[in-house]
PDB file of C-alpha atoms and ligand atoms in Angstrom:
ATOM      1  CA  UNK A  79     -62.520 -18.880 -33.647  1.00 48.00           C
ATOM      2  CA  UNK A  80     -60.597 -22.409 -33.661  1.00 50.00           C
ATOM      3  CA  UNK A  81     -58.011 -22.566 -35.831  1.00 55.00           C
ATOM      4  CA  UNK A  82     -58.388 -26.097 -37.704  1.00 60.00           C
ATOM      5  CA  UNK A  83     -55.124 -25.607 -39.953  1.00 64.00           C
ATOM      6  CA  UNK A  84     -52.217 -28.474 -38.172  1.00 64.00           C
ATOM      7  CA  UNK A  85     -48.702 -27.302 -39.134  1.00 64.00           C
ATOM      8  CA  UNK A  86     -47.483 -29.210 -42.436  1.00 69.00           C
ATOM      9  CA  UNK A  87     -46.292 -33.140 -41.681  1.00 78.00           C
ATOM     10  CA  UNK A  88     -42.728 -33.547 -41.403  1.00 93.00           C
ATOM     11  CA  UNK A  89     -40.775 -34.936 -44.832  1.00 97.00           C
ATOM     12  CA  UNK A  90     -38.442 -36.448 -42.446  1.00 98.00           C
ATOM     13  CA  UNK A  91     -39.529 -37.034 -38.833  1.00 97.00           C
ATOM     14  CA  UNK A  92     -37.084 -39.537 -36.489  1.00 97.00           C
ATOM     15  CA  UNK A  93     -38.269 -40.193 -32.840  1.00 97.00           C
ATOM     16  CA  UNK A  94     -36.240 -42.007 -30.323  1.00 97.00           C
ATOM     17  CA  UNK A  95     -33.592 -43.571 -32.743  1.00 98.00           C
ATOM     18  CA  UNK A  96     -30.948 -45.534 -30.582  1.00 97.00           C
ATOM     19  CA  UNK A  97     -27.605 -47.345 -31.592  1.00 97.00           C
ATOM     20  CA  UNK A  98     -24.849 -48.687 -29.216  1.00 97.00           C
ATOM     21  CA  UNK A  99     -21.636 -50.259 -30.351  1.00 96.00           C
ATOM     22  CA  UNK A 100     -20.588 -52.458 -27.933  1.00 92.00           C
ATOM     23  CA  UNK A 101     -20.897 -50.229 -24.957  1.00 89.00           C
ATOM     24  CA  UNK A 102     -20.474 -47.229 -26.702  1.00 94.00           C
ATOM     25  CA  UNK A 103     -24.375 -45.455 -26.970  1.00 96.00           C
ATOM     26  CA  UNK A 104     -23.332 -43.940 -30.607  1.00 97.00           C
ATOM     27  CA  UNK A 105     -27.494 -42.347 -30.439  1.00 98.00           C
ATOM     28  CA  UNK A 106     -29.113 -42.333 -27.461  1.00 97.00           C
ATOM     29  CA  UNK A 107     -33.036 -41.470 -28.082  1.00 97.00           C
ATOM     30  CA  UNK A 108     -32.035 -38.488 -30.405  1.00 98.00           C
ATOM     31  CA  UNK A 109     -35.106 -37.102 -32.614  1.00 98.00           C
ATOM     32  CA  UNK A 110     -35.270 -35.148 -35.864  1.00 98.00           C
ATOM     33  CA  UNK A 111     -37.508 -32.841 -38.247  1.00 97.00           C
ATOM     34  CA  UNK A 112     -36.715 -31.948 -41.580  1.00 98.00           C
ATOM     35  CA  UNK A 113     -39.659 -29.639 -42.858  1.00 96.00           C
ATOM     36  CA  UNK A 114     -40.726 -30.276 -46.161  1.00 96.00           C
ATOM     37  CA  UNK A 115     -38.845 -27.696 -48.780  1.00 95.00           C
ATOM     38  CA  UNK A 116     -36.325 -26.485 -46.009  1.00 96.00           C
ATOM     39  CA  UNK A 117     -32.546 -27.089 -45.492  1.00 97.00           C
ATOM     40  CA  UNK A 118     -32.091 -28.429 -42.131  1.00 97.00           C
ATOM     41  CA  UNK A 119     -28.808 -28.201 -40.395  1.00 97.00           C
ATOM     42  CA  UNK A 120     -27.076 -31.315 -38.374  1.00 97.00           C
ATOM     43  CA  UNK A 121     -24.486 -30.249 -36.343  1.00 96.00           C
ATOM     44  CA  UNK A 122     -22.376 -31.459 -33.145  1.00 95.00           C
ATOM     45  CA  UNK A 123     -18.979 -31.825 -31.838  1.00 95.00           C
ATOM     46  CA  UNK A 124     -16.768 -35.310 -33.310  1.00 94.00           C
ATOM     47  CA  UNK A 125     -18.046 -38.022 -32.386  1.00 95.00           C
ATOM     48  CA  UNK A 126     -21.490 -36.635 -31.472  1.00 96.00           C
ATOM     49  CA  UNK A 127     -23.271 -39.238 -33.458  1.00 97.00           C
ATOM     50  CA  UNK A 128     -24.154 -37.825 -36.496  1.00 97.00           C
ATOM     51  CA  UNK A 129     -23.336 -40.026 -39.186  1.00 96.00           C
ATOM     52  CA  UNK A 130     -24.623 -42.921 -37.094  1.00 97.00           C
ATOM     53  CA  UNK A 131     -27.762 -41.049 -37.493  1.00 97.00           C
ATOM     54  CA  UNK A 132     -27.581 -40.593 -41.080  1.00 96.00           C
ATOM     55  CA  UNK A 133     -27.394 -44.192 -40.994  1.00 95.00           C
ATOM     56  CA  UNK A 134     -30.041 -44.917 -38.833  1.00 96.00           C
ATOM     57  CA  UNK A 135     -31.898 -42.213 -40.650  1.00 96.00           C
ATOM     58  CA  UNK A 136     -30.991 -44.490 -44.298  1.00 93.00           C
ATOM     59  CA  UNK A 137     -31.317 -47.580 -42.512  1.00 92.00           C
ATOM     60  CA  UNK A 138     -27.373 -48.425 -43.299  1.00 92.00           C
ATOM     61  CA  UNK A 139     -27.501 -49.119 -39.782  1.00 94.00           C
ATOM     62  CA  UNK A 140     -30.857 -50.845 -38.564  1.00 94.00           C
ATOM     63  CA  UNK A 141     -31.677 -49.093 -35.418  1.00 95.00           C
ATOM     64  CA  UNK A 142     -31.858 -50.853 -31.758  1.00 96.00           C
ATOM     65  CA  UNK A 143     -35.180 -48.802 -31.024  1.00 96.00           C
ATOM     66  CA  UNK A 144     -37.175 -45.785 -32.860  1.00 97.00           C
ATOM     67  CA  UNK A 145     -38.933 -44.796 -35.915  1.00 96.00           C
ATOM     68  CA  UNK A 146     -38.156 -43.110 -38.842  1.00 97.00           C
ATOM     69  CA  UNK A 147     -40.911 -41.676 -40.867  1.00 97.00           C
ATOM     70  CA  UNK A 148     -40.619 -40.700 -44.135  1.00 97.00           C
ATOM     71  CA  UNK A 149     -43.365 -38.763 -46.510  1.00 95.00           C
ATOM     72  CA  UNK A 150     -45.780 -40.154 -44.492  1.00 94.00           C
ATOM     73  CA  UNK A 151     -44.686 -43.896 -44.217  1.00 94.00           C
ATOM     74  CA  UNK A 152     -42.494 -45.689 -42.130  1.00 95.00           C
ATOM     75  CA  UNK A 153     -39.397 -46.485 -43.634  1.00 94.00           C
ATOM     76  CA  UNK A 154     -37.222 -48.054 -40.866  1.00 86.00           C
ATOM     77  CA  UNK A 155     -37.948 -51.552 -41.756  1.00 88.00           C
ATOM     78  CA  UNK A 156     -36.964 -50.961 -45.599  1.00 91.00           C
ATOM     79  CA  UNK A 157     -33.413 -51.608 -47.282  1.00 91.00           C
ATOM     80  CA  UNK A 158     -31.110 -48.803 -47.936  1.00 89.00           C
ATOM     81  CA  UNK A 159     -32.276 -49.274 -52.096  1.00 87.00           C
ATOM     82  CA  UNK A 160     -36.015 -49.272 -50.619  1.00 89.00           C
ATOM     83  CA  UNK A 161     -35.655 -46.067 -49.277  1.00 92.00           C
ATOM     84  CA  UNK A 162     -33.452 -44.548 -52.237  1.00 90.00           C
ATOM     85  CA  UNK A 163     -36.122 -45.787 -54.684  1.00 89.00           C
ATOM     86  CA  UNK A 164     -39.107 -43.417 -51.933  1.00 92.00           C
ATOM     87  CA  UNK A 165     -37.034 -40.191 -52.882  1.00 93.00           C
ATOM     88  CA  UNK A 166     -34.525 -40.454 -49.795  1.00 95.00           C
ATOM     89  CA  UNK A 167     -30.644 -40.872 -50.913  1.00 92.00           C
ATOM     90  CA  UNK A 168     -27.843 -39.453 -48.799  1.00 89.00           C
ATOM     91  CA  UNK A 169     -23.986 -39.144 -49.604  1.00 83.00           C
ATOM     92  CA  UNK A 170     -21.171 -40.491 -47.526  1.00 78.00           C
ATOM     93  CA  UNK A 171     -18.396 -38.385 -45.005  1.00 70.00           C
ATOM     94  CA  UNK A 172     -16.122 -40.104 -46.948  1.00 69.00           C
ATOM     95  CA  UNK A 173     -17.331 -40.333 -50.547  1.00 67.00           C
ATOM     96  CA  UNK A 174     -17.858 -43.235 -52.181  1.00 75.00           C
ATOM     97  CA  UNK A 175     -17.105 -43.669 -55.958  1.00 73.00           C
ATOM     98  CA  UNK A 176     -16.544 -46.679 -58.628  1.00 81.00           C
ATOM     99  CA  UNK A 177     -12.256 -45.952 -59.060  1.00 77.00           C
ATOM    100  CA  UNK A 178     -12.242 -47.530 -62.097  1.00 84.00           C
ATOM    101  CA  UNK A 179     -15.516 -46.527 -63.768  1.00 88.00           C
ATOM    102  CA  UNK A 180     -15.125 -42.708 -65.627  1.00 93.00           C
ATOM    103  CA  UNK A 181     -17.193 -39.618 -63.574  1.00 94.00           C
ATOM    104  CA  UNK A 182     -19.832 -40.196 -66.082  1.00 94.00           C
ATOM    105  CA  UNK A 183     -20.182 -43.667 -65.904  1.00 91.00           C
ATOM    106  CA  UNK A 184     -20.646 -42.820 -62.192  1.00 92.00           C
ATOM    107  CA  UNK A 185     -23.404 -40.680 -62.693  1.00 92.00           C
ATOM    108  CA  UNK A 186     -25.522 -43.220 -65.174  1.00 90.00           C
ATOM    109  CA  UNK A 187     -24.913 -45.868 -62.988  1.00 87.00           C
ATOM    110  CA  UNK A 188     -26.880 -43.777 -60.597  1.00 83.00           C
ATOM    111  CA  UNK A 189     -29.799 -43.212 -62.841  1.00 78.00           C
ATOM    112  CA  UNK A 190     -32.673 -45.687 -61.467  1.00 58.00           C
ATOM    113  CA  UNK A 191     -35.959 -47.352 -63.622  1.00 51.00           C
ATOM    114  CA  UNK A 192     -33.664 -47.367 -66.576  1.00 48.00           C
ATOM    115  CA  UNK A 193     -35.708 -48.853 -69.563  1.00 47.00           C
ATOM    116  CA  UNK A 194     -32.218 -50.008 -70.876  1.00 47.00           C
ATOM    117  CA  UNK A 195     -32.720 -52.263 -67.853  1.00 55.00           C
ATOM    118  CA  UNK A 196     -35.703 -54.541 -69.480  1.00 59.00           C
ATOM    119  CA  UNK A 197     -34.108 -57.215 -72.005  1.00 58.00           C
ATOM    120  CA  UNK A 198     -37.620 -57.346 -73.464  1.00 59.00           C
ATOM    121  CA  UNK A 199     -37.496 -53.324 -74.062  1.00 59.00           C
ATOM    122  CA  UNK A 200     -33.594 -53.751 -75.003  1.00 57.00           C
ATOM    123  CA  UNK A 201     -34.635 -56.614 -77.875  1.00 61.00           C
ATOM    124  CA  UNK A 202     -38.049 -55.155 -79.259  1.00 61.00           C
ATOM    125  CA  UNK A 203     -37.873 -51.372 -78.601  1.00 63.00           C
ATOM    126  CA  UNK A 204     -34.427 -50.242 -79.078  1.00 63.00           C
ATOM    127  CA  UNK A 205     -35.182 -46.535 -80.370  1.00 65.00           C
ATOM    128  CA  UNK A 206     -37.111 -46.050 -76.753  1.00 64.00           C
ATOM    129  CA  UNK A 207     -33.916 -47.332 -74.947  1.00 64.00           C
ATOM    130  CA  UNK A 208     -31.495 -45.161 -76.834  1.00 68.00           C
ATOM    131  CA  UNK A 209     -33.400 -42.010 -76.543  1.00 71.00           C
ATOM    132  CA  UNK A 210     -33.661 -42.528 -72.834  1.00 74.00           C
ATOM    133  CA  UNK A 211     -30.044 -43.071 -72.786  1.00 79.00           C
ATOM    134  CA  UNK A 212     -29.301 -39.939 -74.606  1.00 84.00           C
ATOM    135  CA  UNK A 213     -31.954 -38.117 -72.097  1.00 84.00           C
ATOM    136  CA  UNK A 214     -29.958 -39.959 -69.305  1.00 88.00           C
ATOM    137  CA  UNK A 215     -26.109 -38.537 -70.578  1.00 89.00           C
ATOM    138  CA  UNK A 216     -27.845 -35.077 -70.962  1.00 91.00           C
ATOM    139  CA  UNK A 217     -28.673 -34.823 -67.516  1.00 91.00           C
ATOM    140  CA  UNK A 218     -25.645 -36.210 -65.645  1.00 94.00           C
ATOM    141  CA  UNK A 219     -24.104 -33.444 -68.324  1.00 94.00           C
ATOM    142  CA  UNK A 220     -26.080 -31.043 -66.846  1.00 92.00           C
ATOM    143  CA  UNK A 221     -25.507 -32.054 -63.366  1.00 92.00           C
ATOM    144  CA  UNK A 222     -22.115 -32.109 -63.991  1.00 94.00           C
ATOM    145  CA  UNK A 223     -21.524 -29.063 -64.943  1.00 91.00           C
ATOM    146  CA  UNK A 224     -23.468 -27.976 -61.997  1.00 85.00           C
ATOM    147  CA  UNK A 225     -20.453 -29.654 -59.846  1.00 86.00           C
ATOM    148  CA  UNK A 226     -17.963 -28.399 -61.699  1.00 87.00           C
ATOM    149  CA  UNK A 227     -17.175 -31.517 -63.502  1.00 92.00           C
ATOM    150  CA  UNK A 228     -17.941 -31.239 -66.286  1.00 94.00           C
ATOM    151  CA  UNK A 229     -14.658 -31.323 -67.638  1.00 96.00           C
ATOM    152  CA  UNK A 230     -13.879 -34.418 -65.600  1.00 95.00           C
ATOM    153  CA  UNK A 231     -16.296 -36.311 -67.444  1.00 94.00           C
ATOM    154  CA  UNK A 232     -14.220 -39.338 -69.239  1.00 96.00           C
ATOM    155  CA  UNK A 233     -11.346 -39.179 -66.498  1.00 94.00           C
ATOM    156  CA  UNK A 234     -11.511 -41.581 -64.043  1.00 93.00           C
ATOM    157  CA  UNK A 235     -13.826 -41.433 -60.967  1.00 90.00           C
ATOM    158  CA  UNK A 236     -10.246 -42.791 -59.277  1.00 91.00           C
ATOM    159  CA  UNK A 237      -8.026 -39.699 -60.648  1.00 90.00           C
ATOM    160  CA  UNK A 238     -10.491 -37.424 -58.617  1.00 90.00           C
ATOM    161  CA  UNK A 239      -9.485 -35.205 -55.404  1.00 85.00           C
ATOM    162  CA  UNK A 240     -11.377 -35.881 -52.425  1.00 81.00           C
ATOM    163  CA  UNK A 241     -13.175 -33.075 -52.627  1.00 81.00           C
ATOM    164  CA  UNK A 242     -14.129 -33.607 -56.450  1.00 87.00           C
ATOM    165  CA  UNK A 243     -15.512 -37.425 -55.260  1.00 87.00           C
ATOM    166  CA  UNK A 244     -17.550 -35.291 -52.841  1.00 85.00           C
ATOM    167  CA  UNK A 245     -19.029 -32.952 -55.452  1.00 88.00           C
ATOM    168  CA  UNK A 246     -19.436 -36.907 -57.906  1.00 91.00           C
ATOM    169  CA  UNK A 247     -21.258 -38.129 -55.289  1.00 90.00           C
ATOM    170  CA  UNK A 248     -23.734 -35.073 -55.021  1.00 90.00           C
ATOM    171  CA  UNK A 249     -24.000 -35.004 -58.518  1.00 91.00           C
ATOM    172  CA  UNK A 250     -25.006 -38.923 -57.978  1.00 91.00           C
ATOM    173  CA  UNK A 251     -27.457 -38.397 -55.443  1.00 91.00           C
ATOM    174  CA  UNK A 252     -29.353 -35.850 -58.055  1.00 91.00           C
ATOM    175  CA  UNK A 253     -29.449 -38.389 -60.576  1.00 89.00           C
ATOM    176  CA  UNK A 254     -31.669 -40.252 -59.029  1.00 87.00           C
ATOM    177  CA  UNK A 255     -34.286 -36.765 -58.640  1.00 86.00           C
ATOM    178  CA  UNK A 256     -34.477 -37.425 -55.115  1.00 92.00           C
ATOM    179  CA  UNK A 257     -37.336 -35.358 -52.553  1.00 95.00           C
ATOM    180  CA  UNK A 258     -34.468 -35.157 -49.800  1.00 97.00           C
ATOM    181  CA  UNK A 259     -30.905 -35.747 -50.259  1.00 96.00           C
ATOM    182  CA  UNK A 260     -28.771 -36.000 -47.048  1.00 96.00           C
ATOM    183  CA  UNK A 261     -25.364 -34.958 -47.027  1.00 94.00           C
ATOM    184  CA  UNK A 262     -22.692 -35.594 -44.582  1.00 93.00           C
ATOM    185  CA  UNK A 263     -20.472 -32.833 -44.574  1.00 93.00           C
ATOM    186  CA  UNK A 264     -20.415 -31.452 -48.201  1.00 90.00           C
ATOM    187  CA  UNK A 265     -17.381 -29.033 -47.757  1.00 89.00           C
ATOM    188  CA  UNK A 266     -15.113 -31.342 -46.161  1.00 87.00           C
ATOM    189  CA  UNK A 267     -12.144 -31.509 -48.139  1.00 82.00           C
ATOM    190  CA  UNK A 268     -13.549 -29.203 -51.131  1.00 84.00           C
ATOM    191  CA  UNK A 269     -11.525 -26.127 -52.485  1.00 83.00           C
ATOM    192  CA  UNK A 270     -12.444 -23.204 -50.138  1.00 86.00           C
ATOM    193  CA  UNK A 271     -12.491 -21.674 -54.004  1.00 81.00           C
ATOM    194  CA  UNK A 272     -15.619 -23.955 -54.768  1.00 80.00           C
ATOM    195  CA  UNK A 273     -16.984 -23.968 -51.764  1.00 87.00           C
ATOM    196  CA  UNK A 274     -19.472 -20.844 -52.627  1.00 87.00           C
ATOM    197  CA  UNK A 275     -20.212 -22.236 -55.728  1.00 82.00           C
ATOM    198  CA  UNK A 276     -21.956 -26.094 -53.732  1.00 85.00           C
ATOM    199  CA  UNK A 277     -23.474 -23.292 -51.691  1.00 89.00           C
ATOM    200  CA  UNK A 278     -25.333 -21.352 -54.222  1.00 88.00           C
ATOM    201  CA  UNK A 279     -25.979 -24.792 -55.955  1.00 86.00           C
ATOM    202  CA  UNK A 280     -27.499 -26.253 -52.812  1.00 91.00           C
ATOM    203  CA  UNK A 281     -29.822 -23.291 -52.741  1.00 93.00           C
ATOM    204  CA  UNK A 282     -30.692 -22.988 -56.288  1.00 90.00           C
ATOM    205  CA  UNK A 283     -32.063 -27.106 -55.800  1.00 90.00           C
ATOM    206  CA  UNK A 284     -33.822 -25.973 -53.155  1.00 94.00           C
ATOM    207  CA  UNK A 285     -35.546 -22.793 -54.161  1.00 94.00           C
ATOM    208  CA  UNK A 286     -36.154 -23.420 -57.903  1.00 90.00           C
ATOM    209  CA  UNK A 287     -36.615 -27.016 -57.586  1.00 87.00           C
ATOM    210  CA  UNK A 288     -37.856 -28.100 -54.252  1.00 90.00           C
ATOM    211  CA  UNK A 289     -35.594 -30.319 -53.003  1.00 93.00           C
ATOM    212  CA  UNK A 290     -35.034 -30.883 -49.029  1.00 96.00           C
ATOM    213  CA  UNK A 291     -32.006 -31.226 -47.861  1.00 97.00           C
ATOM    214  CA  UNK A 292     -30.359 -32.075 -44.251  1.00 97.00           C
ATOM    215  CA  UNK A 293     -26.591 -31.433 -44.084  1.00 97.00           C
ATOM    216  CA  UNK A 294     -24.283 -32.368 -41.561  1.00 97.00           C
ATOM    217  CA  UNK A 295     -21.279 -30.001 -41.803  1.00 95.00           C
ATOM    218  CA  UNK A 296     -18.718 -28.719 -39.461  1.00 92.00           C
ATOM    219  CA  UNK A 297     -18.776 -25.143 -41.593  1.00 93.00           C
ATOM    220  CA  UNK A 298     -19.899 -23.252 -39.891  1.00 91.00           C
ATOM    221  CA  UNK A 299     -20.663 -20.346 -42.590  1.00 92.00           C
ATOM    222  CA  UNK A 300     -22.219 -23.319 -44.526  1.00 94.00           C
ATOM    223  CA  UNK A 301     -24.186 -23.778 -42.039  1.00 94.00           C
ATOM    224  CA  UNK A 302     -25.471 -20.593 -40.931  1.00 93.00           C
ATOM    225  CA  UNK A 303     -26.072 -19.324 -44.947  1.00 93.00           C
ATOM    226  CA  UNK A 304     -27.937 -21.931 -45.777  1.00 96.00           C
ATOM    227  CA  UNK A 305     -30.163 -23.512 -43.076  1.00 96.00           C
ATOM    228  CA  UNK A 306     -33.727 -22.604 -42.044  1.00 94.00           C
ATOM    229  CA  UNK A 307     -33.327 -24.763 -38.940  1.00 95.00           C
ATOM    230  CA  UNK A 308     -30.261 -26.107 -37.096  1.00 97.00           C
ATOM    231  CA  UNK A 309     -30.433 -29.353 -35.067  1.00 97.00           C
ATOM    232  CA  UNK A 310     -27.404 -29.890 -32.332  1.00 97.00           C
ATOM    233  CA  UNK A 311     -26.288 -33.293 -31.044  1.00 97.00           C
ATOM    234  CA  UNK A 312     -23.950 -34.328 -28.185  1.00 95.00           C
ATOM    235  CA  UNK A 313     -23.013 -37.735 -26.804  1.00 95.00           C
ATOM    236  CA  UNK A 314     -26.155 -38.992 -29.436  1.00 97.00           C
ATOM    237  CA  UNK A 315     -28.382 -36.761 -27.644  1.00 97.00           C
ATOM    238  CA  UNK A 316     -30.697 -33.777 -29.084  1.00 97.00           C
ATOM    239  CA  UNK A 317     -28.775 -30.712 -27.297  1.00 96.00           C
ATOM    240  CA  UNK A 318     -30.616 -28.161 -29.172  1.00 95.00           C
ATOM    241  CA  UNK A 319     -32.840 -27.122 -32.464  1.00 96.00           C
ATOM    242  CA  UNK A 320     -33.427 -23.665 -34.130  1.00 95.00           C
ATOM    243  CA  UNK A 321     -32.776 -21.298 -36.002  1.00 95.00           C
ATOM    244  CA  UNK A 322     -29.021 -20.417 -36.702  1.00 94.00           C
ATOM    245  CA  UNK A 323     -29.092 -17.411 -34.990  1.00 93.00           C
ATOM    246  CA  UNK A 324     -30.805 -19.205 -32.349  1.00 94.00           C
ATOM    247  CA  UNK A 325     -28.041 -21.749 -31.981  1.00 94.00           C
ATOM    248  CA  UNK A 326     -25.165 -19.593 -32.342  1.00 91.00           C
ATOM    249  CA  UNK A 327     -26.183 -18.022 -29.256  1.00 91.00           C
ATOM    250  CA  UNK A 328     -27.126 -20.877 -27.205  1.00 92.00           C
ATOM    251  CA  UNK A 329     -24.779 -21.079 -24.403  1.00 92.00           C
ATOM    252  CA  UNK A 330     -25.335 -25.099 -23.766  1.00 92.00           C
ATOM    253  CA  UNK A 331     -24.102 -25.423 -27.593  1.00 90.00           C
ATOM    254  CA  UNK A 332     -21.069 -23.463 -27.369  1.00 89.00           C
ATOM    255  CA  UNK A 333     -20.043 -25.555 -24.316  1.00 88.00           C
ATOM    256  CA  UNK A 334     -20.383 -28.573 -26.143  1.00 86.00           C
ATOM    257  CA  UNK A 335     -17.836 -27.568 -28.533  1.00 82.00           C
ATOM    258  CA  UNK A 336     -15.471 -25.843 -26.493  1.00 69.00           C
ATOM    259  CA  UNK A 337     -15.556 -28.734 -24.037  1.00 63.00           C
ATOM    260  CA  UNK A 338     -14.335 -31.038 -27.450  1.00 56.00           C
TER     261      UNK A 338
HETATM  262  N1  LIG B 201     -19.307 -48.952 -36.771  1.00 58.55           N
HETATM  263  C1  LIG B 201     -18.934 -48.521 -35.573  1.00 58.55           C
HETATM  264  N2  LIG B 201     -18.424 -49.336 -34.638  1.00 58.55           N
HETATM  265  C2  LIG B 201     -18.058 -48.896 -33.414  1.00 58.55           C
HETATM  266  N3  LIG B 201     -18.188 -47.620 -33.013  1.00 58.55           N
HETATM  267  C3  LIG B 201     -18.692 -46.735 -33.903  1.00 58.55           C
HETATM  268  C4  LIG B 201     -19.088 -47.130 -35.221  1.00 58.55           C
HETATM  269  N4  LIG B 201     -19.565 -46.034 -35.875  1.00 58.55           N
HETATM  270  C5  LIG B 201     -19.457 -45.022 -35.007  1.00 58.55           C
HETATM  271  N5  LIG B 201     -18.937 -45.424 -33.830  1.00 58.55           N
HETATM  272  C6  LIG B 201     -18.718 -44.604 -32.629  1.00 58.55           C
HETATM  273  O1  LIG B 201     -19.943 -43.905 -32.394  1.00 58.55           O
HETATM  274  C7  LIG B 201     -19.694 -42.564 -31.989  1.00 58.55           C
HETATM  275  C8  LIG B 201     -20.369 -41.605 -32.951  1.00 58.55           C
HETATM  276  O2  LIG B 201     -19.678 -41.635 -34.195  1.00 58.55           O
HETATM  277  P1  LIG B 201     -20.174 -40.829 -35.491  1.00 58.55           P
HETATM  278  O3  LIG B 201     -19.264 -41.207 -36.596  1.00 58.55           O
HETATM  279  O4  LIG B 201     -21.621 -41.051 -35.681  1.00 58.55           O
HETATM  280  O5  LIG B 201     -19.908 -39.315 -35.030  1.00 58.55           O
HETATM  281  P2  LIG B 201     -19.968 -37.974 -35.868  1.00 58.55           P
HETATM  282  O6  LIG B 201     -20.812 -37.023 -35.102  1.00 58.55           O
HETATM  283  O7  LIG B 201     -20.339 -38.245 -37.279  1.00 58.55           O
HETATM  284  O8  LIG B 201     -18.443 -37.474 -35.788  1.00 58.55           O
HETATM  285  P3  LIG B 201     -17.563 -36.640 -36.860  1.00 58.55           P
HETATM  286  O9  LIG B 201     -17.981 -35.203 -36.738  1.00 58.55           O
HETATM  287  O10 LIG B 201     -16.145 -36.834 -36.367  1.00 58.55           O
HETATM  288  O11 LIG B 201     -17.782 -37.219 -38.208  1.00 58.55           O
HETATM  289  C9  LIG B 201     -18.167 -42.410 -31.909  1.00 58.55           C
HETATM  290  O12 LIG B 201     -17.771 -42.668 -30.597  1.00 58.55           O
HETATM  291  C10 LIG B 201     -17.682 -43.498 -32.862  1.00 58.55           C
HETATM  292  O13 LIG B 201     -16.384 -43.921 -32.502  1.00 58.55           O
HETATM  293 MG1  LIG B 202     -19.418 -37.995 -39.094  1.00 58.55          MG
END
């Protein structure tokens, strides 16, 4: 009997991406998966290119060659807002918050296809505008205390550790009820203490409400306890995909990083 059923497309599929800075070949032809529903792994020693790829993959960097599909349509020609307003928003290494703006200013401002937007809707349907407004501070509430900062809300985004701009910017990303978030290193910087807590949040998103995520991280125990599939980079080449287990075994992979 032939089997007619094709796996699943891709939510995130990236085939020969390349970037060079000035001689430097940042990604050289490096492809990428990330399964609808999963948590997908991006891993590699410094300097592998991984970050360029998140901006290849966001298109904060417009590629030299490759394609970068996205639910089903090609999204490498789009601007970075483009591609946030499709369902794909990533956070930075190094996060990147308004100083001067409070943590819950931070999050609103985050919020897209605000009615408060429309001057029309502003002028002639005011009770619309300030119930979505109230709907909008409930659920950066919500999402902060899912960050743990919820307590942070009227301090300044500025006053904030690195680590708490890391868990903002997370907290931003959902705002904007993305279908895959990409995060570049999530645990950098955070309290070991809180740590856990993004973990169990990250899975919680992803199991109860469906959201895909790819997460560069250099935790390894993030990695391994949260990813369904690990993809390995070196010198902006694919080295390896799999599962953790998988990787954690894979000889080529452990000389990449103890050759660092
Ligand atoms: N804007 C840029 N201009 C010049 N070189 C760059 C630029 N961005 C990245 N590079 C170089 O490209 C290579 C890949 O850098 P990238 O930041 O993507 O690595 P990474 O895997 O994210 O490393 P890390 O784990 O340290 O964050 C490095 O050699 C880096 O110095
Ligand atoms: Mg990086």
């Amino acid at each position: 009997m032939v089997n007619n059923q094709s796996p699943p497309l891709p939510l995130l599929a990236a085939t020969g991406l390349c970037k060079s800075f000035g001689g430097i070949k940042a990604v050289n032809d490096a492809n990428i998966e990330v399964p609808k529903g999963s948590i997908t792994g991006l891993i590699g020693p410094n300097g592998a290119g991984k970050t360029t790829l998140f901006n290849l993959l966001s298109n904060f960097i417009h590629p030299d060659k490759g394609r970068v599909i996205f639910d089903g349509e090609p999204i490498h020609n789009l601007q970075p807002y483009q591609i946030a307003q499709q369902g794909l928003v990533r956070t930075f290494q190094v996060a990147r918050t308004l100083s001067r703006l409070s943590v819950l200013e931070n999050m609103l401002l985050a919020a897209q296809k605000q009615t408060g937007e429309n001057f029309w809707q502003v002028q002639f349907q005011p009770h619309i505008v300030a119930k979505e407004e109230k709907e909008l501070q409930q659920q950066a509430m919500f999402l902060l205390e899912s960050v743990g900062l919820a307590k942070k809300a009227h301090d300044y985004a500025g006053g904030l550790s690195g680590g708490q701009r890391k868990l903002l910017e997370m907290g931003r990303a959902l705002m904007t009820n993305p279908k895959l978030i990409l995060l570049d290193e999530p645990a950098a910087g955070v309290n070991p203490r809180l740590i856990d807590d993004i973990c169990d949040r990250i899975l919680t998103w992803n199991r109860r409400d469906g959201m895909t995520f790819l997460i560069i991280e250099h935790n390894m125990d993030v990695i391994m306890s949260l990813c369904d599939r690990v993809w390995v980079l070196a010198e902006g080449r694919n080295l390896a995909d799999g599962t953790p287990a998988e990787i954690q075994s894979n000889a080529k992979v452990l000389e990449a990083y103890l050759g660092q």
